[in-house]
Coordinates of C-alpha atoms and ligand atoms in Angstrom, one line a residue:
X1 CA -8.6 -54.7 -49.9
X2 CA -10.7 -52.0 -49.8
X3 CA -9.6 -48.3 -51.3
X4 CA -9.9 -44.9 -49.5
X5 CA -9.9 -41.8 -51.7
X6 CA -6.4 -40.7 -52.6
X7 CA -4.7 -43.1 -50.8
X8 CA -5.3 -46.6 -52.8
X9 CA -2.9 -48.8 -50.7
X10 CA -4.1 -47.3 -46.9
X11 CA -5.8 -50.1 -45.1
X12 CA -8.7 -50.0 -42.5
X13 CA -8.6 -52.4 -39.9
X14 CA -11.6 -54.7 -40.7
X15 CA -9.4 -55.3 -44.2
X16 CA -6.1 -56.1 -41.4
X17 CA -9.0 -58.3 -39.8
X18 CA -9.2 -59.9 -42.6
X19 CA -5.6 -60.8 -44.1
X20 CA -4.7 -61.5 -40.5
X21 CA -7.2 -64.3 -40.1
X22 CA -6.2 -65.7 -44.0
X23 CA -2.1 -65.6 -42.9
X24 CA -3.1 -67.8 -39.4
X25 CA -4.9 -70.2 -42.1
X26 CA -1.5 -70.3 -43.8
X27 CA -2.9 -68.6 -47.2
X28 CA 0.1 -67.7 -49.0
X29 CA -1.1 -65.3 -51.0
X30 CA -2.1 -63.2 -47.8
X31 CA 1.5 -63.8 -45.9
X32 CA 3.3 -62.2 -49.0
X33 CA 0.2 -59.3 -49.1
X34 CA 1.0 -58.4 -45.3
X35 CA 4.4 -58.4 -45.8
X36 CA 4.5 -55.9 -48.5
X37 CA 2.3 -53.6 -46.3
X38 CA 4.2 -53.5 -43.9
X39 CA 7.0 -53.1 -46.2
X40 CA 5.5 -49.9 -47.2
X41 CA 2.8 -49.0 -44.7
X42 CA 3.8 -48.2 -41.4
X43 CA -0.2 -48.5 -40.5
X44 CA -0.1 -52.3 -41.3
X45 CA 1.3 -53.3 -38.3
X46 CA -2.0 -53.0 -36.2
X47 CA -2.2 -56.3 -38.1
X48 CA 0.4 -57.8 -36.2
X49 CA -1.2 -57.2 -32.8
X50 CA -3.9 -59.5 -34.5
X51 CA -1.9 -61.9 -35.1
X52 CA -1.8 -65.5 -33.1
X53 CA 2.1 -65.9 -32.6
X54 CA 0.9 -67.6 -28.8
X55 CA 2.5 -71.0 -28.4
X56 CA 4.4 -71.5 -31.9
X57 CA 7.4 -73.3 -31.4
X58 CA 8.9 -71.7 -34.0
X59 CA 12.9 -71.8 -34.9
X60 CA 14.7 -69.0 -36.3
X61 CA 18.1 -69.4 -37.6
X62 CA 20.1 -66.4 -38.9
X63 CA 22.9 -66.8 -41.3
X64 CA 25.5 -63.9 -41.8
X65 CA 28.8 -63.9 -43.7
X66 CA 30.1 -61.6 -46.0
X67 CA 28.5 -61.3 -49.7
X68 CA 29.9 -64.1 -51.7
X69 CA 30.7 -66.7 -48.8
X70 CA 27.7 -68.8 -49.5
X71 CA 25.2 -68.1 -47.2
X72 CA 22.1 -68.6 -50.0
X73 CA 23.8 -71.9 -51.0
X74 CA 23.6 -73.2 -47.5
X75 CA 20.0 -71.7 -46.5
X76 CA 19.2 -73.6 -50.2
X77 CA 20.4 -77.1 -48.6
X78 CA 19.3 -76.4 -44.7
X79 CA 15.8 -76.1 -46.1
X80 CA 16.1 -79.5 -48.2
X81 CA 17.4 -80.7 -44.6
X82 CA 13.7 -79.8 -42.4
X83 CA 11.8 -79.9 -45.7
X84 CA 12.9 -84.1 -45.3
X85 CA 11.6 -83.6 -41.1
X86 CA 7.8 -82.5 -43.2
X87 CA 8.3 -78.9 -41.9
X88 CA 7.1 -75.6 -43.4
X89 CA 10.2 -73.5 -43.9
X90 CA 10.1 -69.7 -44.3
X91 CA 13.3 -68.4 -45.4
X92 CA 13.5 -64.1 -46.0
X93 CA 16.8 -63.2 -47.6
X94 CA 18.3 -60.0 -47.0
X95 CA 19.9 -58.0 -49.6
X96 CA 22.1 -55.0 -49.9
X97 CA 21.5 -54.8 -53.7
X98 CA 18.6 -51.8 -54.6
X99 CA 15.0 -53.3 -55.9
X100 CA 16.1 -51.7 -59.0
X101 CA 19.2 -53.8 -60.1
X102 CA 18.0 -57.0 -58.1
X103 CA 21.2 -58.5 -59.2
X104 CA 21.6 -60.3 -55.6
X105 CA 18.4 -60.9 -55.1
X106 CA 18.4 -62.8 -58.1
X107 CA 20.9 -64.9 -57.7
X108 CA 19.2 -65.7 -54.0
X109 CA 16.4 -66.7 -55.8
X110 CA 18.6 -68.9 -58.2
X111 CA 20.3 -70.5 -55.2
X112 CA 17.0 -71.8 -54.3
X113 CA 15.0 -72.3 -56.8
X114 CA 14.7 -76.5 -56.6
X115 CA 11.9 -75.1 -53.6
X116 CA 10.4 -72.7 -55.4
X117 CA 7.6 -75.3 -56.4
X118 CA 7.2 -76.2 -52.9
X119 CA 4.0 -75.3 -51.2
X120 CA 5.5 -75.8 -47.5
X121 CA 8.6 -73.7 -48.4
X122 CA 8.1 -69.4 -48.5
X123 CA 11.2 -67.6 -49.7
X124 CA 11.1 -63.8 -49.9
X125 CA 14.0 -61.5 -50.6
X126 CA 13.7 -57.9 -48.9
X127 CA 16.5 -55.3 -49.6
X128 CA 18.1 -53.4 -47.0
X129 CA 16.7 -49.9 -48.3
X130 CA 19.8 -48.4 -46.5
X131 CA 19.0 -49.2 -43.5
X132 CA 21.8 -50.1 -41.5
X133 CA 22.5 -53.2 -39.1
X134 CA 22.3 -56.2 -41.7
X135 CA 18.7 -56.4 -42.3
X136 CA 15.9 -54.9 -43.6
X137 CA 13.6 -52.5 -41.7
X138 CA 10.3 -54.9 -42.0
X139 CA 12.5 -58.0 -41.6
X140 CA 11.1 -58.9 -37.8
X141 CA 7.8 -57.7 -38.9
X142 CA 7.9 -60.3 -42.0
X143 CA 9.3 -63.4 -39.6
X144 CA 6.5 -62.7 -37.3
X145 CA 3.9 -63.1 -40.3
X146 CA 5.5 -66.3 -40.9
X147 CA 5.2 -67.5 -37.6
X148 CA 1.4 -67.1 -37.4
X149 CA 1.5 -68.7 -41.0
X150 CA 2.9 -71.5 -39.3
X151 CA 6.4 -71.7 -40.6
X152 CA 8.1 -74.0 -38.3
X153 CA 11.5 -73.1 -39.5
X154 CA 12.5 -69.7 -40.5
X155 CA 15.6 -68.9 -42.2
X156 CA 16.9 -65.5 -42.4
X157 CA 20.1 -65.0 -44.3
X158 CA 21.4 -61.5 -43.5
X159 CA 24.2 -59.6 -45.5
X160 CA 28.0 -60.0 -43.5
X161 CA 28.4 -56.2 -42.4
X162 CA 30.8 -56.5 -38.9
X163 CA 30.0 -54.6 -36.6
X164 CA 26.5 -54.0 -37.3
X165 CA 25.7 -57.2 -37.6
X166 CA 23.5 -56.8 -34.4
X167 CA 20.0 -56.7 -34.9
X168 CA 20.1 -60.5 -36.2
X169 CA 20.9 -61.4 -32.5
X170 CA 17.7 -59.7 -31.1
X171 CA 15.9 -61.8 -34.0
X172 CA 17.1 -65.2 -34.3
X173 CA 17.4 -67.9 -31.6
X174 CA 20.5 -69.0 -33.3
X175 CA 23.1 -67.3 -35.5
X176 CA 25.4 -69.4 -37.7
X177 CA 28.1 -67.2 -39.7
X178 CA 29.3 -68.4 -43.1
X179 CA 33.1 -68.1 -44.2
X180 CA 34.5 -69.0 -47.1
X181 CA 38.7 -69.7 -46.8
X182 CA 41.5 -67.0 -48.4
X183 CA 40.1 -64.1 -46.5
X184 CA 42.9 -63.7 -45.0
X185 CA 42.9 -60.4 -42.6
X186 CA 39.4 -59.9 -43.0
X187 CA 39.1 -63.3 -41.2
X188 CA 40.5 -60.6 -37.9
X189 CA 38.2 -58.3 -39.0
X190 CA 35.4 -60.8 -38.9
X191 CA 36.5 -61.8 -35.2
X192 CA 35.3 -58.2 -33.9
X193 CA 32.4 -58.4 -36.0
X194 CA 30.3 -60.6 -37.0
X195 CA 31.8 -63.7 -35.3
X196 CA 31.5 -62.5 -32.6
X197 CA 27.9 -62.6 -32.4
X198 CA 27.5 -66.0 -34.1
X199 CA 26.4 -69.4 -31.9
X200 CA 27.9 -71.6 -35.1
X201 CA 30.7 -70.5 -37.4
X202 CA 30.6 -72.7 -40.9
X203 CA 34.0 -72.8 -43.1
X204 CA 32.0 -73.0 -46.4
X205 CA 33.8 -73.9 -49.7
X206 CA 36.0 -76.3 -48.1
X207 CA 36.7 -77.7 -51.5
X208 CA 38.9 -74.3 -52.2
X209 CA 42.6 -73.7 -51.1
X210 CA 42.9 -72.1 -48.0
X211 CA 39.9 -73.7 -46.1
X212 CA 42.1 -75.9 -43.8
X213 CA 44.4 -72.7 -43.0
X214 CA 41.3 -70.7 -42.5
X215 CA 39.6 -73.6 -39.8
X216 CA 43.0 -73.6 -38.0
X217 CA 43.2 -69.7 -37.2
X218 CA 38.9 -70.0 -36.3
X219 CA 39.5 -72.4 -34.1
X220 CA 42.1 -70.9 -32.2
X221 CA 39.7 -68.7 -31.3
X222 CA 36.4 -70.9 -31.5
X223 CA 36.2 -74.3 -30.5
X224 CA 33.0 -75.0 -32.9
X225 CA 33.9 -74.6 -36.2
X226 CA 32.3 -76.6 -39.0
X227 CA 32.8 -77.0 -42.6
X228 CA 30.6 -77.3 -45.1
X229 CA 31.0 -77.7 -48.8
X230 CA 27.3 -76.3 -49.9
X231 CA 27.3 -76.9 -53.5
X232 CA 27.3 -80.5 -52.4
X233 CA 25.9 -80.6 -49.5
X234 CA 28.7 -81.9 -47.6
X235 CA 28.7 -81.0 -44.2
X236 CA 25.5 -79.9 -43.9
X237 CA 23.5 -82.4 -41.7
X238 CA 26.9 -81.9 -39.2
X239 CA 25.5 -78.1 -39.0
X240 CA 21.9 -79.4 -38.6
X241 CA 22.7 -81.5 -36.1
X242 CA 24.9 -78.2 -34.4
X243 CA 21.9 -76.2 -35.0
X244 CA 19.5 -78.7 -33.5
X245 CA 21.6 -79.6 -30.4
X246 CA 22.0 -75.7 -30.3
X247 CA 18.5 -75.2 -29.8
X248 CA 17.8 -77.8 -27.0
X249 CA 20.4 -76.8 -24.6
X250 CA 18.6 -72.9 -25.1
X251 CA 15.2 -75.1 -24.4
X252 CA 17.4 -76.6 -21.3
X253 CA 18.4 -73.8 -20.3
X254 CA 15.3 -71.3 -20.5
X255 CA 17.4 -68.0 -19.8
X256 CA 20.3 -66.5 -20.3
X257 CA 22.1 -67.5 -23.9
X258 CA 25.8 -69.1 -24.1
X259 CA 27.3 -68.7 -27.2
X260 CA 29.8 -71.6 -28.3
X261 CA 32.8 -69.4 -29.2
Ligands
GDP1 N1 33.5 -74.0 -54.6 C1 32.5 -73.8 -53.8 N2 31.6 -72.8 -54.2 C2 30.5 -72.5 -53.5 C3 30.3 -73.3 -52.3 N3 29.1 -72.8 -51.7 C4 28.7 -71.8 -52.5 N4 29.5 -71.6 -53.6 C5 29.4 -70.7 -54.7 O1 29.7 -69.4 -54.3 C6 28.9 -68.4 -54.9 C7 28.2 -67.5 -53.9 O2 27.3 -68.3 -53.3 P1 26.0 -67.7 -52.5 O3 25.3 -68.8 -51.8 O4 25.2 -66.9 -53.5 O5 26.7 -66.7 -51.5 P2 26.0 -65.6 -50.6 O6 26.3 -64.3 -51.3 O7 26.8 -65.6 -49.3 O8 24.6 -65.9 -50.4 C8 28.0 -69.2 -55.9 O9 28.6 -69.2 -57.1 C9 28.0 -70.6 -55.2 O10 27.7 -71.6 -56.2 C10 31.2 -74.3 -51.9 O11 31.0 -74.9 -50.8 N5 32.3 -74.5 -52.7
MG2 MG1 22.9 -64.7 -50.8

């Protein structure tokens, strides 16, 4: 990329030309370039106009729950899950934790690691930066890269923050909210919140006390409540085959959105 006097990182559009064209070749090196522009340069996102999103049948899953519920840990396993169908998964990972510290990012990046050798699988972690509403600002931006990279699947795991856990329903086709048992009144907290904007809830850590107590009071409220013990994977084709059957009656369907609880 090209320099212009003072400003070393500005970029003219024939580079944008250029990166946009290698990220619709799939060039990885390019989808991870773009993104950090337009991380950092609101300019970059002419290249997004020259983008080919047209005619992808892309899927985007969100997954929400609070910090700590398991969310990574099940992203980790879904990917294993349509990395075994041959698709490309993208997955971005949403953190409140600063760049500086990276502490969650890290362990993200742990939770995943057995797919960090493979080529068909992109995972990205992008901190919130204080923005508010559960992701980060160039999170929409960085799943439409992937889309015209021609991820098939992209996996967005988004921090648990009630009620603004909003913007992942404008983003996603499908939002599956992870919660892990003994959270006792947050679980009522969760109901106003976050649940209530989720298509799939998931009991994670069903192995721990509590989990059966915690399914009973969800699905009072929610008829479609699955549990999932991620560390093992147990569970997790049931939510696959939740989030696949999910996504054809919305194909079915064409408009308007029916969430199961
Ligand atoms: N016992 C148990 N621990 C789990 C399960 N799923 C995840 N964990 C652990 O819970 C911790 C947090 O998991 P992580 O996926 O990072 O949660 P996140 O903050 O929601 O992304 C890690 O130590 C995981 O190994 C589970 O099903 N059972
Ligand atoms: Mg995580």
């Amino acid at each position: 990329m090209s320099s212009h006097g003072s400003h070393p990182f500005l970029c003219d559009l024939h580079d944008l030309v250029i990166l946009a064209e290698q990220v619709g070749a799939g060039n990885v090196r390019a989808v991870s370039r773009l993104i950090s522009l337009l991380e950092n340069h609101p300019g970059a996102r002419e290249a997004l106009r020259l983008l080919n999103n047209s005619s992808r049948g892309t899927m985007v899953i969100g997954v929400t729950g609070y910090p700590g519920a398991g969310k990574s840990t099940v992203v980790n396993r879904l990917v294993s899950v349509y990395r075994q169908r041959g698709l490309k998964v993208g997955v971005l990972a949403v953190d409140i934790s600063s760049p500086v510290t990276g502490g969650a990012l890290l362990g993200d990046r742990i939770r995943m690691q057995e797919h960090a050798l493979d080529h068909e699988v992109y995972i990205r972690s992008m901190a919130t930066r204080g923005y508010h509403g559960g992701l980060a600002p160039a999170t929409g931006d960085a799943a439409l890269v992937l889309e015209a990279a021609g991820y098939e699947v992209i996996l967005i795991e988004t921090i648990g923050v009630g009620q603004n856990e909003i913007d992942i329903v404008d983003l996603a086709h499908i939002v599956v909210a992870v919660v892990a048992p003994g959270l006792g009144d947050e679980i009522q907290a969760m109901k106003a919140g976050l649940l209530e904007v989720a298509h799939i809830v998931v009991v994670n850590k069903r192995d721990l006390p509590g989990a059966d107590n915690t399914l009973r009071d969800l699905r009072e409220w929610c008829p479609n409540v699955l549990r999932t013990v991620a560390t093992t994977g147990e569970g997790i084709s049931e939510l696959a085959a939740a989030i696949m059957a999910h996504q054809q009656s919305r194909g079915a369907r064409l408009v308007g959105e029916a969430r199961n609880c």
